[in-house]
Tab-separated table of C-alpha atoms in Angstrom:
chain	number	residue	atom	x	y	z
W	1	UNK	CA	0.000	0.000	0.000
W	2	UNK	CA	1.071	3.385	-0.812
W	3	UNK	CA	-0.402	6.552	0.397
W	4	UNK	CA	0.280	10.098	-1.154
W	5	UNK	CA	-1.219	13.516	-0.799
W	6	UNK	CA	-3.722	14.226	-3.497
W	7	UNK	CA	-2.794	16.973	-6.034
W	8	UNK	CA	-5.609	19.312	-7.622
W	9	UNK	CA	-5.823	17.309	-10.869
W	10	UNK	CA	-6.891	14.328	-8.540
W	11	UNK	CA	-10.036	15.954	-6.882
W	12	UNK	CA	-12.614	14.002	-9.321
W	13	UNK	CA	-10.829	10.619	-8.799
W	14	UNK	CA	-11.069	11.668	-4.871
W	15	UNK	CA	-14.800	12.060	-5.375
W	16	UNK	CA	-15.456	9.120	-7.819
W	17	UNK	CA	-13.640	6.578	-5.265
W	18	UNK	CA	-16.247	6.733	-2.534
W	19	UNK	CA	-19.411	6.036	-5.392
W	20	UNK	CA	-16.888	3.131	-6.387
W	21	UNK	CA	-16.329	1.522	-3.034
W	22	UNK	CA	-19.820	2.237	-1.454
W	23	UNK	CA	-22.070	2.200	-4.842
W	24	UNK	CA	-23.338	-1.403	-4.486
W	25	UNK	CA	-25.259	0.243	-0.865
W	26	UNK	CA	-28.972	0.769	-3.012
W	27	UNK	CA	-29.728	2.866	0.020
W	28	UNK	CA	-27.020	5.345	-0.232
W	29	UNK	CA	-27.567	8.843	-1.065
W	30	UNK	CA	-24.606	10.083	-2.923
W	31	UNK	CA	-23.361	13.835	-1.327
W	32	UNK	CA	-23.593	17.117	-3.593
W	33	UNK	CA	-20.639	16.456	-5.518
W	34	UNK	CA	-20.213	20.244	-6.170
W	35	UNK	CA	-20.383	21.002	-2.715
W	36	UNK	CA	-17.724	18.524	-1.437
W	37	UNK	CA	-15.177	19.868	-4.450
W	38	UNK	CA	-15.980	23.401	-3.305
W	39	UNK	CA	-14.295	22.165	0.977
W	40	UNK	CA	-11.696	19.625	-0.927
W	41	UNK	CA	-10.611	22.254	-3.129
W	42	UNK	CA	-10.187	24.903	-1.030
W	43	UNK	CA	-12.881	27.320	-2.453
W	44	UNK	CA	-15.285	27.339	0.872
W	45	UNK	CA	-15.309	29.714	3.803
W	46	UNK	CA	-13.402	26.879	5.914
W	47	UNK	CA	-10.415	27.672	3.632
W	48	UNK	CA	-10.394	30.577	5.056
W	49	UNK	CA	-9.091	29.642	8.749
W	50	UNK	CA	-8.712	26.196	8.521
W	51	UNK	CA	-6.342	23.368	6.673
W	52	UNK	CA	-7.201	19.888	4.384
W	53	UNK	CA	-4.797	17.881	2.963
W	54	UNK	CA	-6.603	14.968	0.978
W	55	UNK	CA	-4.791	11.631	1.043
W	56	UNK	CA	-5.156	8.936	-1.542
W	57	UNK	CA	-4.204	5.079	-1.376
W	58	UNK	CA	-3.188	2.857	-4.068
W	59	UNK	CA	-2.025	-0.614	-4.175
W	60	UNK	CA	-0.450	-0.783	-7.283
W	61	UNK	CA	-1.880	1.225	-9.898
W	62	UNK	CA	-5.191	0.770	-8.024
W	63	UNK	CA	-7.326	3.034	-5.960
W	64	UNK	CA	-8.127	1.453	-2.813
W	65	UNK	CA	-8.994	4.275	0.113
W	66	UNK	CA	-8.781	8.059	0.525
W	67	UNK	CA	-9.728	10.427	3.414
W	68	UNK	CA	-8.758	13.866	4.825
W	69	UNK	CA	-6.267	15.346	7.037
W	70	UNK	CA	-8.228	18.413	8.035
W	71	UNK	CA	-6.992	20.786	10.991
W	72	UNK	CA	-9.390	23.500	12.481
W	73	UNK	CA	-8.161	26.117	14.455
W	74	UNK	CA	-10.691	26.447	16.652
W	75	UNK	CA	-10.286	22.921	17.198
W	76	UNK	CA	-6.294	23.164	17.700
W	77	UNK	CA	-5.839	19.591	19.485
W	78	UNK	CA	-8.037	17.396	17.180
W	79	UNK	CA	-6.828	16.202	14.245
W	80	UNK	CA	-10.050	14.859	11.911
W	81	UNK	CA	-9.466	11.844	9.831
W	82	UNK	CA	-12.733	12.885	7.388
W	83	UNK	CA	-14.143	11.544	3.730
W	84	UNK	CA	-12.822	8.624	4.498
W	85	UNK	CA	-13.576	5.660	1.935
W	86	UNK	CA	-11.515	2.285	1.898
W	87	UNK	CA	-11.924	-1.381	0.676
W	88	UNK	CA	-11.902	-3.588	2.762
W	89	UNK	CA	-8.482	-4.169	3.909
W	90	UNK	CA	-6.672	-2.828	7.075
W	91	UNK	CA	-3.898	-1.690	5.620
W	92	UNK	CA	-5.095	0.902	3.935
W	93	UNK	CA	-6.376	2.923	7.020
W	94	UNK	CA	-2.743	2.294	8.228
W	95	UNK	CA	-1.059	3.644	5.187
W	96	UNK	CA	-3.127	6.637	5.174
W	97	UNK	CA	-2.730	7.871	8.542
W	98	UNK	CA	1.104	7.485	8.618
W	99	UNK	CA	0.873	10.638	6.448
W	100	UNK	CA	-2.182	11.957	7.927
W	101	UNK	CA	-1.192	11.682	11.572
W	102	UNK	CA	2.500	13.547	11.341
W	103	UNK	CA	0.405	16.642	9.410
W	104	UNK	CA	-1.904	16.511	12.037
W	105	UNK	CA	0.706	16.510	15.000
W	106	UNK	CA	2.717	18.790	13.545
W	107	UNK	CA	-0.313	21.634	13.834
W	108	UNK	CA	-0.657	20.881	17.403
W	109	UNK	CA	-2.995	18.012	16.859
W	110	UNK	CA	-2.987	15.632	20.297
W	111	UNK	CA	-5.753	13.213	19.481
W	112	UNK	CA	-7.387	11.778	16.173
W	113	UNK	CA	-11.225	11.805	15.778
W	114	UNK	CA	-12.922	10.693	12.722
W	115	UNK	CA	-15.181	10.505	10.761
W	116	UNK	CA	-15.343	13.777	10.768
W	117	UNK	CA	-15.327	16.034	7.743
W	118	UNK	CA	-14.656	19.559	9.053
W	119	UNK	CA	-16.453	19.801	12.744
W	120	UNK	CA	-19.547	18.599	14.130
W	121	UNK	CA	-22.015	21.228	11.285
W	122	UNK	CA	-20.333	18.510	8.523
W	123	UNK	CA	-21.456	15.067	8.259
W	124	UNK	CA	-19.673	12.668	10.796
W	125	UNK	CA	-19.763	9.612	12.542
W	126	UNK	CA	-20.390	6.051	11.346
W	127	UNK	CA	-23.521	3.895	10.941
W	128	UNK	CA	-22.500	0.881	13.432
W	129	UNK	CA	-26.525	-0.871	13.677
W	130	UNK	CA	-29.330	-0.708	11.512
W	131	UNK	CA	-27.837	-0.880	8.161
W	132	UNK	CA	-31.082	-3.336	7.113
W	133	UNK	CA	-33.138	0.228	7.648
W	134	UNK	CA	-33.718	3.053	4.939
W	135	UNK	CA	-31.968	5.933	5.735
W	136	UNK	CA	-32.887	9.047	6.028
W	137	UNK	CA	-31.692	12.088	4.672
W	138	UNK	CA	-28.310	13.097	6.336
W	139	UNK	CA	-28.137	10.121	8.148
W	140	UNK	CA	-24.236	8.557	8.159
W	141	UNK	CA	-24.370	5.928	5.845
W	142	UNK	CA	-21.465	3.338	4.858
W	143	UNK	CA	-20.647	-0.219	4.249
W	144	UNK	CA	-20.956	-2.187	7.822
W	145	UNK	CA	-16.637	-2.941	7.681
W	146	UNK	CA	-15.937	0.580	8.453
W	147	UNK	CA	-15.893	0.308	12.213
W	148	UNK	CA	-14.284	-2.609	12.151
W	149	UNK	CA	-11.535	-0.707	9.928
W	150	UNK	CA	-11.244	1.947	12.660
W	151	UNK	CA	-11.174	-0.083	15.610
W	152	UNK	CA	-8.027	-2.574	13.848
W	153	UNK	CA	-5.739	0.455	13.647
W	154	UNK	CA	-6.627	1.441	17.616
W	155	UNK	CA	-9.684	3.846	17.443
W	156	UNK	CA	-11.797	4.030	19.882
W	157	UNK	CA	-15.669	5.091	20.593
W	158	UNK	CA	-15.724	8.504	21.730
W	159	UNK	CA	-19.181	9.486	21.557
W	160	UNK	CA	-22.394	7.636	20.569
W	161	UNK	CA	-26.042	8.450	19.143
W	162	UNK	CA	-29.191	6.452	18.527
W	163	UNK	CA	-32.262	7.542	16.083
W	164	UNK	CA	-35.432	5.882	16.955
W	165	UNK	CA	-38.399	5.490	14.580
W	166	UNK	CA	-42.297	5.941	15.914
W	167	UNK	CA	-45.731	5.381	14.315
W	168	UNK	CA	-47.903	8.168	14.959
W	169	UNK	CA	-49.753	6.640	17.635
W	170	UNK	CA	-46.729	5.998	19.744
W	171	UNK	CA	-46.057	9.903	19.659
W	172	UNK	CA	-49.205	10.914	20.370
W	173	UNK	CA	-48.915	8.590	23.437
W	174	UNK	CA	-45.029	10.061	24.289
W	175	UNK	CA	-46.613	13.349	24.025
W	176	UNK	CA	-49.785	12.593	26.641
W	177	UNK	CA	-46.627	11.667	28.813
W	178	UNK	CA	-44.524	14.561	28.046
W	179	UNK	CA	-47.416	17.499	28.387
W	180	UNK	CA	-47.841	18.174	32.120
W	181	UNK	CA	-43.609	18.974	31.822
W	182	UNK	CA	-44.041	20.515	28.202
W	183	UNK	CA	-47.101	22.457	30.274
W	184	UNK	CA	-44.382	23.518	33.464
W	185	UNK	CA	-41.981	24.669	30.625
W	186	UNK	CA	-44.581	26.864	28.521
W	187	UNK	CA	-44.934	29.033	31.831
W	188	UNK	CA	-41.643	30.988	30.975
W	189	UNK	CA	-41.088	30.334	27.944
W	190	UNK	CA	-42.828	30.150	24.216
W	191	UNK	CA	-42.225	28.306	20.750
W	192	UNK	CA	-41.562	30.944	18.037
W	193	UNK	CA	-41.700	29.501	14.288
W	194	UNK	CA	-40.051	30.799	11.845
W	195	UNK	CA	-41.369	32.733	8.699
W	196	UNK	CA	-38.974	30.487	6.414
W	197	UNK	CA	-39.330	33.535	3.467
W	198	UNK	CA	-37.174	35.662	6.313
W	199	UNK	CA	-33.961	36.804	5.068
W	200	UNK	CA	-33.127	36.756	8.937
W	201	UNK	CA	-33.997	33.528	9.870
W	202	UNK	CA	-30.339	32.043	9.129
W	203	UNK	CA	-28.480	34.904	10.446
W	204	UNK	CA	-30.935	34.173	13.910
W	205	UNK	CA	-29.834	30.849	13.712
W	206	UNK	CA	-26.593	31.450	13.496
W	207	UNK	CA	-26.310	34.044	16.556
W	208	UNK	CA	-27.633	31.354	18.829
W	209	UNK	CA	-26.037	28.418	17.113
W	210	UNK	CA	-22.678	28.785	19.674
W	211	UNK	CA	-24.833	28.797	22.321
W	212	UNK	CA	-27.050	25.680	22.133
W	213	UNK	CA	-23.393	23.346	20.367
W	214	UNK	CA	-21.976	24.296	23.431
W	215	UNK	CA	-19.931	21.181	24.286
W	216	UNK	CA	-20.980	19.108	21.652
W	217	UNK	CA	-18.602	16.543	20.487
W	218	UNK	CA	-16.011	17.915	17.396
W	219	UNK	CA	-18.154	21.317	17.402
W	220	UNK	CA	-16.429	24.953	17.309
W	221	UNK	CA	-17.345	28.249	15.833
W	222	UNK	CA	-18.150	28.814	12.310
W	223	UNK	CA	-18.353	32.036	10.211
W	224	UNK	CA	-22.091	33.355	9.064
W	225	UNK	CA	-21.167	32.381	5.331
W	226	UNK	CA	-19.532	28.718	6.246
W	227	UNK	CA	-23.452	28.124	8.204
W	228	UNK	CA	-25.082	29.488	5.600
W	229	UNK	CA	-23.151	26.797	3.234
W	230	UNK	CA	-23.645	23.812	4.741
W	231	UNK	CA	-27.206	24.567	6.396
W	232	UNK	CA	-28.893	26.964	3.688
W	233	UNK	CA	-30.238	24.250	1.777
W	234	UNK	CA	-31.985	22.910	4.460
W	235	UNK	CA	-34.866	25.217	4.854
W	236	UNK	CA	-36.067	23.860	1.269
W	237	UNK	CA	-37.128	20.746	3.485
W	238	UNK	CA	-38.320	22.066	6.144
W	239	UNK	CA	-42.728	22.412	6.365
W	240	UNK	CA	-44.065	25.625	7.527
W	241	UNK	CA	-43.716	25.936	11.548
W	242	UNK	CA	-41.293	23.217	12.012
W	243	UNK	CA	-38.699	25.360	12.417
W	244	UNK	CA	-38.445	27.796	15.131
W	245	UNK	CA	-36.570	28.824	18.733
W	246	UNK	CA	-37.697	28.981	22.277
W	247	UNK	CA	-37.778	32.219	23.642
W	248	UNK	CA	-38.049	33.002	27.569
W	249	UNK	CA	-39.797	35.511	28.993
W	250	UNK	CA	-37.248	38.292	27.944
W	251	UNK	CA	-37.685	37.139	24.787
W	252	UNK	CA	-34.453	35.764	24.313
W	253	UNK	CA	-33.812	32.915	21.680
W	254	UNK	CA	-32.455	29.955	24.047
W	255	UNK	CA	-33.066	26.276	22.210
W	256	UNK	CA	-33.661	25.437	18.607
W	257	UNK	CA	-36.044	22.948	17.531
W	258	UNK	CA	-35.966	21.383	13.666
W	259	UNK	CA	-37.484	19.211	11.982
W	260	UNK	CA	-37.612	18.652	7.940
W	261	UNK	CA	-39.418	16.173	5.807
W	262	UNK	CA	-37.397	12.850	4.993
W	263	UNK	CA	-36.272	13.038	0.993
W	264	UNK	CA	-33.849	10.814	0.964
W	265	UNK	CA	-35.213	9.600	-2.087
W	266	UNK	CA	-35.592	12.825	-4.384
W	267	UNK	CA	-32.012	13.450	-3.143
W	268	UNK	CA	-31.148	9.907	-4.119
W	269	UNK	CA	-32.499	10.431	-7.373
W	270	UNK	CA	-30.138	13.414	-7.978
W	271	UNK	CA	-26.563	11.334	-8.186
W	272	UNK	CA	-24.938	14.131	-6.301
W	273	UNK	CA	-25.870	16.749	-8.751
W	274	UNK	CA	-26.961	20.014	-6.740
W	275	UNK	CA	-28.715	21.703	-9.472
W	276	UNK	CA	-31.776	19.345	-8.841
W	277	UNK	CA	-31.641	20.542	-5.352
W	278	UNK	CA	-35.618	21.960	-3.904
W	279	UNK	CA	-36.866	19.950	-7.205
W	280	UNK	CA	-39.520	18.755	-4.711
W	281	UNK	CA	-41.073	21.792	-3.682
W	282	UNK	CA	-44.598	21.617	-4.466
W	283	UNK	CA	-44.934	18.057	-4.037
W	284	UNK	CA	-47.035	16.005	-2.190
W	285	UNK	CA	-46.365	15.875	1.856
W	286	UNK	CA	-42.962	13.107	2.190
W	287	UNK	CA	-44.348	10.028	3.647
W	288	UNK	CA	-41.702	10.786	6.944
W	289	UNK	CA	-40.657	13.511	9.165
W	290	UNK	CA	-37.188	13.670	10.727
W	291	UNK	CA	-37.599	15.556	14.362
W	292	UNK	CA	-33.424	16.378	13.805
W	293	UNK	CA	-32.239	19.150	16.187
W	294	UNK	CA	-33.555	20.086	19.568
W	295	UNK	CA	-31.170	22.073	21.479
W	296	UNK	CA	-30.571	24.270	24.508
W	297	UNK	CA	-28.332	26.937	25.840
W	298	UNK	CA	-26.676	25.475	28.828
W	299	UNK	CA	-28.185	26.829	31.644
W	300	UNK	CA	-32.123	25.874	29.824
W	301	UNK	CA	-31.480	22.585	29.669
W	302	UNK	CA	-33.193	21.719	32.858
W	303	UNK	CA	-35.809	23.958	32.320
W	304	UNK	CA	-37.724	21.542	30.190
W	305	UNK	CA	-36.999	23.121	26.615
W	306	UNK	CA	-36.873	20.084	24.784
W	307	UNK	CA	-39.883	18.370	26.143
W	308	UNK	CA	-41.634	22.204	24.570
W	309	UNK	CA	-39.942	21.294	21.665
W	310	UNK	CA	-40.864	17.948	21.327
W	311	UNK	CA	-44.751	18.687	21.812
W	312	UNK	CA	-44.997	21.505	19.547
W	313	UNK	CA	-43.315	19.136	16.571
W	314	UNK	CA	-45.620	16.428	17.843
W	315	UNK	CA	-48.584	18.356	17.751
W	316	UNK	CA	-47.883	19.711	13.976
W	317	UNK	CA	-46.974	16.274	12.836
W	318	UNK	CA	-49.969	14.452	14.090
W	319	UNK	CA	-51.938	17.364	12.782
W	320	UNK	CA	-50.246	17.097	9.313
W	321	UNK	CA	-50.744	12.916	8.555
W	322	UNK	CA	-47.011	12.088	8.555
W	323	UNK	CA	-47.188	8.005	8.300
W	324	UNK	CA	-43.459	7.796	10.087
W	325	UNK	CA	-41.392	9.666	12.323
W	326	UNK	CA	-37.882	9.314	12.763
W	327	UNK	CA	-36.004	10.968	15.810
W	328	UNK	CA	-32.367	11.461	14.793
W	329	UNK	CA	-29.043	10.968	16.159
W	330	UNK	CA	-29.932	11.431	20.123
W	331	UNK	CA	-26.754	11.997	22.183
W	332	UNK	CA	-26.143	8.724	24.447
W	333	UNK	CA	-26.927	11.261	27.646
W	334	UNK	CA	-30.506	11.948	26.045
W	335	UNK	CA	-32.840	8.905	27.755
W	336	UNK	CA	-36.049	10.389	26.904
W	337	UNK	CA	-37.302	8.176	23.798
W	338	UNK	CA	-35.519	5.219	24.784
W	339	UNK	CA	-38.596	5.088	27.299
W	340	UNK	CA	-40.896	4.653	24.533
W	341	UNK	CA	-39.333	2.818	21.765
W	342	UNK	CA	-35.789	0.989	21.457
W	343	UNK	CA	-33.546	2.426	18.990
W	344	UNK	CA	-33.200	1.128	15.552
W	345	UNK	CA	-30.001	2.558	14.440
W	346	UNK	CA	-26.923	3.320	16.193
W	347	UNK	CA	-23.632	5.263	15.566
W	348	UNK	CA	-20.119	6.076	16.805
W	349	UNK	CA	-17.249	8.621	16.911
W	350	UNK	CA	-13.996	7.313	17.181
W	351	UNK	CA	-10.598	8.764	18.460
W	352	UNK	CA	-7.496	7.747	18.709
W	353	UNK	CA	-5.192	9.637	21.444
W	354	UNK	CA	-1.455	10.488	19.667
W	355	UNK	CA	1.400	9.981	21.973
């Protein structure tokens, strides 16, 4: 095996390896192609602060992993192992992080974490259980070996999430449970939706965005245009009133709540070409809802803001006829909706400590 940095005029057969190695998956959704050139190549905000070397195996004259050495700043002692793609094979993990790990150390780097492809606002993580399931959109996806990969050259779990899937007759019964809190928590404090036609409602987003990520795993800062980049595209999915903030009585923003209709297959359907993005709008309702962020300043998050959040998205849902709900990647300290249902897909963040 033989593991080199990846020059310019090697970006598309970067990108092409990954549909090569994980193709056979029917259930994967292949990434915006243009987007992931745009970070790879240098031409996104990230470039900017932050540094990406991509890495490319061969064994022989044939292409058998890639991933990304990429260094954030505002993350000075991780070192993110990201875009990762291999065959099946050890050795390739090992070849690529004997170049990726000096890079890393070298900017001050004192631990590994990966999958990650830029911080916790860019997809990460990998799909350990439920790999018989349909994903959803922006749910990790990748062959079942990767963990296994991982673990072989001494990563370990740092971090782990679970999405569970309800019929709409177990949320209306998790929301009879929820309401007398929900109730407690409406006192001093109110859901406000968003008008998603603002021009404001990103830059809103954004101002409390440092605030609720506080402490998240692999999260730090980003710049308005870099959140605007990876989350703008979002609000095309997203049905009016299910997205919005909680507000306390001095009508400050304090939690986020999101949730966006489930087109994994529209997005499918694209073959990572963005210019089909929103081709949906106008459609009939998507058979499932994601319920995907629900999050809290620090000092709100015993006050009962996510149970508000939780019954105003269950009220609109149940209102609305969605056939399946999916609650997505729930932090491991989150018990809540393992009290109703068992989880049905599982995933893990790995590190690997440098000496």
């Amino acid at each position: 095996m033989q593991s080199s940095f990846a020059r310019a005029e090697d970006l598309d057969a970067f990108l092409d390896l990954a549909e090569r190695i994980e193709g056979t998956d029917p259930f994967r959704v292949p990434p915006l192609r243009a987007q992931e050139a745009a970070h790879l190549g240098g031409v996104d905000p990230f470039a900017r602060y932050g540094e990406l070397r991509a890495i490319l195996c061969r064994d022989g004259d044939e292409l058998v992993g890639r991933c990304a050495a990429i260094h954030n700043p505002r993350l000075p002692e991780v070192g993110q192992i990201g875009y990762f793609a291999s065959v099946d094979e050890p050795a390739v993990l090992e070849s690529m992080l004997a170049l990726a790990t000096p890079w890393l150390a070298a900017r001050g780097a004192r631990r590994l974490v990966g999958p990650m492809n830029g911080g916790a606002h860019r997809p990460h993580r990998l799909l350990v259980r439920g790999f018989e399931r349909e994903p959803f959109l922006f749910e990790p996806r990748n062959p079942p070996y990767y963990p296994r990969l991982f673990e072989s050259v001494g990563f370990r779990p740092v971090h782990r999430w679970s999405s569970y899937e309800f019929a709409p007759e177990r949320i209306a019964a998790l929301r009879e449970r929820i309401r007398p809190a929900a109730s407690r928590a409406a006192r001093g404090h109110s859901v406000v939706p968003f008008a998603l036609e603002d021009p404001d409602v990103l830059r809103r987003l954004h101002r409390l965005l440092d605030r609720v990520w506080a402490g998240h795993v692999g999260y730090a800062p980003l710049d308005l245009d870099e959140f605007v980049a990876c989350y703008g595209g979002v609000l095309d999915l997203v049905p009016p009133g299910y997205l919005g903030v909680i507000a306390n009585a001095r009508g400050d923003d304090v939690a986020i709540g999101l949730s966006y209709e489930d087109r994994a297959a529209e997005v499918r359907a694209l073959a990572g070409d963005v210019r089909g993005w929103g081709s949906w709008k106008g459609a009939p309702r998507a058979r499932r809802l994601v319920l995907h962020t629900m999050a809290a300043v620090p000092q709100e998050r015993g006050a009962g803001t996510g149970l508000l959040i939780v019954d105003h998205a269950a009220r609109l849902l149940l209102r609305d006829g969605y056939e399946e709900v999916v609650v997505a990647l729930v932090t491991e300290s989150l018990p809540l909706f393992a009290r109703f249902a068992a989880p049905t897909r599982e995933y893990v963040l790995y590190e690997l400590p440098l000496a």
